[in-house]
Every structure is written in C-alpha cells, then in structure tokens.
Amino acid sequence: MSAHDVMPDIELYQPITVEDAVALAERHGENGWLLAGGQDTYGWLKDRAKHTSAMIDLNAIDALKGIRELAGGIEIGALTSLTEIQNNSSVVAKFGLLAEAVAHVASPQIRNMGTLGGNLVQDTRCWYYRRGLSCYRAGGNTCYANTPEGMNREHAIFGASRCVAVTPSDTAPALVALEAQMVIVGPDGERIVAAEDFFVGPNVDIRSMTTLETGEVLTAVRIPGKWATSEYYFEKVADRNVWDFALVSVAAVMKLNGGNITDARFACGGVACVPQRLPAVERAVIGKPRNDETGLAAGAIASNGAVTLNYNHFKVPLIENLVRRAVRG
Amino acid sequence: MEIVQHKNDIWGQEVLLGVSWDLLWLVVVASFAVIIVHLLVMALRKRAEQPATEGTRLNRHAKSDRIFHWVMAISTLVLLFTGILPIIGVKFGWLTIHWISGIVLTASVLFHIVRALFWQDPLSMWVAPKDLREPFDSSQKPGKYSLAQKGMHLAMTLVVLVVIGSGLVMLSLIDTPFWTRGAWLGEGALGWVFVLHGLSTLALIALSALHIYFGVRPEKLFYTRSMIKGWISEPELEAHHDPARWMPDKIV
C-alpha cells in the first residue's frame, strides 16, 4: 500500500460557528470528519485507510482559536496552533510544562500547522492499525502487534486490553499532570471533562482513544491555576529528536517547600493507550526532598505493573530512569 | 438486514467480523412479541384455580442443584449485560467481568454435567415420545419435568455449550493473569467463532427472556419458589404432575 498524491473526493464544509460545526457533525454522524490542522487526517485519507464523505473544516471558526486568561489559569482554544502555544508568554510563564511538551511535538513545520485539539485527539500510530489491517481498533477481532511475530517496539506496557496501541500525544501527559479540563460541545450542549478522564483505554472503548462522541467537538482546554509556576519536568525519548513520536515521555509538576516535595503529579506518554498517571510515584515522593535518592526510589516503582511485549522491554528501564530524572530535576 | 458483518481491508479482502448486531433488535422485538401474545392469550383464558401451597412439602430440587441454577443464572445475566451493553453504546471496562463470569458459567455447567450424569437421572430431562402428547391432551401430566421445561433445557443446553465453546476459544486469544494470548487461529476461522458466539448470545437473550417471563407467571410461580426453597406442596404435585411418573420424597 502506498500513499496517494491526491485527496479522495469529499464534500467540504467550512462552518464559521461552533454551533454550525456541531450541527454538521451531528447531521453527518459517522460519515463526518472534523478537520483541524490536518496532520493526522491527511495521512489517513491519502493512505485510503479511512474514508469520509463529509469533511467539516473547523479552521474558519475564530472562537476555537487563541489563548485567554482565566482566574489563575488559562483557556486555550482547541484550534490554537502548537507554535502559538509554545511562544505564548503566559503559557511559558505559568505553565512551562505545557510549553516544553508542545516544543517537543514533531517538527517546527508540523507545530505551525498542528493544533492543540488535533494533538490531543489524534489517533494512535500503531502501524498495523494505520496500515488498514482489520485489527480490534479497526473493528476486527484480533491484534496484529501482540503476536509472536508482531513488531511491537513502540507499543504499550500498561493498560493493554486486547489492543496494545499507545497514545502518540506529547501534550496529553502534560495536560493530565496539570489537571486540565476539556471543554466539549455537542448536540446536547457543553460538558467539561477532566483531562485524565478524556482519554480512554481499550478496556472501555477499543475503537476510540477519547470520550468524544460522534457529533461532539473539543472546543477548548482549560488549565486551572493550581499548578501555575510550579516546578516541572518534561522529557521525551524518541528515535529521533525531531518528528518522531515518543517511545516514552514523562511530564511532572511538583510543589516544593524548603526543598521538600509537598505535592506532585506525574503522567507518562508512550507507555499506554492513555497518558499513564503514576499515583504510586506521587505518593512516594510527597514529603521527600527533591534529590537523586528520592528519584532513584521513585523510579524503581514507576514500572510497577508493567507487562512487556516481545520487543518493548526497554521501556521498563526507560520509564524508571525518566521518572528518576524528573524527581531529581 | 444481514446476518453477519464483513469488512473490506485496505487490500480489498473481505474479512468476516461476526454476527450483525442489527439482529439484536430483531431478537428483542421478537421475544417481547411472543411474551405479549402469550400475555393476551392467558388474559382471555379463564384463570384456573391455583392448588394450595399448604400440606406436605415434597422435595423438588436439592440444595446443590438450586445453587447451581442461580450461579448459572447470575453468571449468564452478567455475561449478557457485559457483552451487550458495550454494543449498544454503554462504555465501561467490561471484558474482565465478562470472561470471569464465563469461567464461572463454564465451571457450573461442568459441575451440572458431572452431577446429572453420575448422581441424577439424566433421562428425566430427555424428551420421550409420551411427552409429545402433553400439549394436546390435558389429562396427560408430566413426570418431574414438563415438555416445555425439557424443551427449554434442551435449547439452553445447546446454546450454552456453543456460547461456552466459542467463548473459551476467544478467551485463549486474550491476555489473562493465567496466560498470555495465543495467536493460533487464523482471521477467517476467528470470524466464524465470533459468528457462533454472537448467534448463541442472541439465542441466549431470547431464551433467557422467555425463561424469566414464564418463571414469574402466576401459574408457574411455584416452580420458581421450588428453585429457591426446594419444595412443592402435595396439591401442587397432584395438579401439575403425574405421581405415577414422579413421586418426590417428603421433606421431614
């Protein structure tokens, strides 16, 4: 199978209000496709691995763009480009973790086009799935990655349930750590979902990576002020520093008092279908000094419960070391 | 309406996925239709006087058989709900509950088979030629089990064995705490296993709906009581059974 040079024939809709976008998404149902930056979309469609008859281009909706100050926190429109977030002084000053995570997404060109919403709801990069095989996630009855011959170096070590795909998003672990809230608008109105609950594993829904239902649009991400200006750490390990998806990433925020950690949240990318919270690590570091000794102890428990596949054992020491470095600072 | 669903993969190959879940609504509607028709027929009929529940109590179901029945009933209902709810859009972590319930159902069915073969009279559940006269001759009373009960048991046996067999194959293909998933079945054969599991599930929904309905009908309620408490009264035996064909022990 090879990528095609041209897009398939699709009806294009360009709403200018969220209400119109929701109405279109509801009208077209499963046949509708929401387009943001297109960095996930065009691969699917040009590979002919997924099809749509109605493209709903959200880019003309100004209400979905921009960064707004909230009481103590900020609200980022879902269509705000990753470059704008990376360079926004308020984000950099208050939520350096997010700015750092955004800066690690793909490449400058992709960050110019890619949006925060698109980065959050993008589909997994499991190559069996992306290549159009009838795996569980594609509606089939099996997983091709989790077989004796399966190439599963990039796949999950936590939370696998039949499907072993991982979240490809760099911003998702940061937003989970920052206790962000997702603003979703659908035919029944607006609902707010905690970032941690926005992402769903295959045990709950093997066909979707988020709680977004057909007809719903992610309109904004709100980050409360709780973790503003806190200590943070972000590190992403990928095969190449530019363009590649994370093999493992760690996003952490910590509050310190007199050198001791008083509160902390850790989330990892690339190890599960959802950003993997590490509550045991958080419990272990609270009340301890932020140093290598604490980091070593925390890293040792970061991999508790990991179940490796044939080719991804390396993720266990990787997550342990990343957590150690995050705690050590 | 299709019976099975297919998918064309990226190379245009047709992949069999399983049963078409449009059939679920057909089964639900058909089951309710049968129940409503029966309700109407019974409402038009003159209601027969119910035999007294007083008098000597006769043993119908041993405690172990009652436990088996309710374990099987609960596990079947859990299997149906955890299997069907995600299909109709209720999202939750269903798979672990589903396969554990499947193991419970399998174990209870194995217990029942061994007990029925070696400690009970398995022929008491087989349909004999004489039983076929029951629907047409009101004087023809059954032994321990009526033709309807035997028919339900036979249908349930077939459906449950298919659902367990196909379910065990599917269980071997997922990770559990006891083993890692196998990859021994090809995609085509796996599709047929899903078809069998789906069809037997649909049949199980219909049979369970009818079984529960008849279990709570006023004239059959004494059977449900006997499945809870173990006994029927002597007047109930005389009204519904032929003591010459089945004479249970008295409970002292």
XYZ file of C-alpha atoms in Angstrom, chain B residues 82-196:
115
model
C -21.396 -7.084 29.941
C -21.485 -8.382 26.383
C -24.436 -6.398 25.082
C -24.189 -3.047 26.875
C -20.945 -2.014 25.111
C -22.542 -2.944 21.781
C -25.456 -0.571 22.391
C -23.106 2.220 23.457
C -22.711 1.905 27.233
C -18.969 2.199 27.763
C -17.242 0.602 30.730
C -14.450 -1.879 31.446
C -16.493 -4.939 30.594
C -14.019 -7.535 29.384
C -12.568 -8.743 32.694
C -16.012 -9.085 34.270
C -17.175 -10.880 31.132
C -14.517 -13.549 30.977
C -14.561 -14.178 34.736
C -18.328 -14.695 34.527
C -17.694 -17.002 31.583
C -15.325 -19.099 33.697
C -17.938 -19.248 36.473
C -20.581 -20.354 33.958
C -18.254 -22.980 32.489
C -17.392 -24.378 35.930
C -21.032 -24.521 36.991
C -22.045 -26.248 33.749
C -19.255 -28.827 34.187
C -20.451 -29.426 37.752
C -24.000 -29.858 36.480
C -22.982 -32.283 33.724
C -20.996 -34.485 36.123
C -23.742 -34.399 38.757
C -26.501 -35.097 36.227
C -24.618 -37.997 34.643
C -23.462 -39.784 37.781
C -25.727 -38.718 40.654
C -29.016 -37.966 38.945
C -31.266 -39.427 36.303
C -30.216 -37.736 33.046
C -33.098 -39.378 31.201
C -35.604 -37.423 33.283
C -34.706 -34.399 31.150
C -34.823 -36.111 27.767
C -37.946 -35.676 25.669
C -39.715 -39.037 25.410
C -42.396 -39.798 22.752
C -45.005 -39.863 25.505
C -44.172 -36.265 26.429
C -45.232 -35.056 22.995
C -48.861 -35.743 23.864
C -48.835 -33.157 26.650
C -49.800 -30.080 24.599
C -52.766 -31.886 23.028
C -54.120 -33.886 25.974
C -54.808 -32.043 29.206
C -55.146 -35.329 31.071
C -51.554 -36.162 30.160
C -49.490 -34.875 33.052
C -45.712 -34.888 33.087
C -43.256 -36.536 35.420
C -40.764 -34.267 37.139
C -40.372 -32.005 34.101
C -42.963 -30.886 31.563
C -42.366 -30.933 27.817
C -41.910 -27.144 27.883
C -39.297 -27.423 30.628
C -37.471 -30.183 28.790
C -37.572 -28.189 25.577
C -36.206 -25.109 27.340
C -33.457 -27.200 28.964
C -32.517 -28.793 25.651
C -32.379 -25.438 23.885
C -30.447 -23.855 26.744
C -28.010 -26.785 26.772
C -27.276 -26.413 23.078
C -26.972 -22.633 23.197
C -24.890 -22.527 26.383
C -22.486 -25.186 25.101
C -21.956 -23.207 21.876
C -21.535 -19.928 23.745
C -19.075 -21.549 26.175
C -17.124 -23.342 23.437
C -16.760 -20.236 21.297
C -16.118 -18.116 24.377
C -13.270 -20.365 25.511
C -11.643 -20.079 22.094
C -11.941 -16.306 22.323
C -10.622 -16.350 25.895
C -7.494 -18.181 24.730
C -6.830 -15.250 22.397
C -6.689 -12.544 25.044
C -4.286 -11.951 27.905
C -5.381 -13.058 31.360
C -3.424 -13.335 34.624
C -3.065 -17.047 33.839
C -1.735 -16.953 30.299
C -0.688 -14.598 27.535
C -2.778 -14.551 24.438
C -2.286 -17.155 21.757
C -2.311 -16.453 18.050
C -3.232 -19.928 16.870
C -6.369 -19.130 14.944
C -6.499 -17.524 11.515
C -8.559 -14.441 10.833
C -11.182 -16.319 8.817
C -11.738 -19.046 11.427
C -11.791 -16.406 14.141
C -14.578 -14.615 12.282
C -16.670 -17.793 12.390
C -16.006 -18.175 16.123
C -17.333 -14.626 16.583
C -20.357 -15.508 14.444
C -21.084 -18.577 16.601
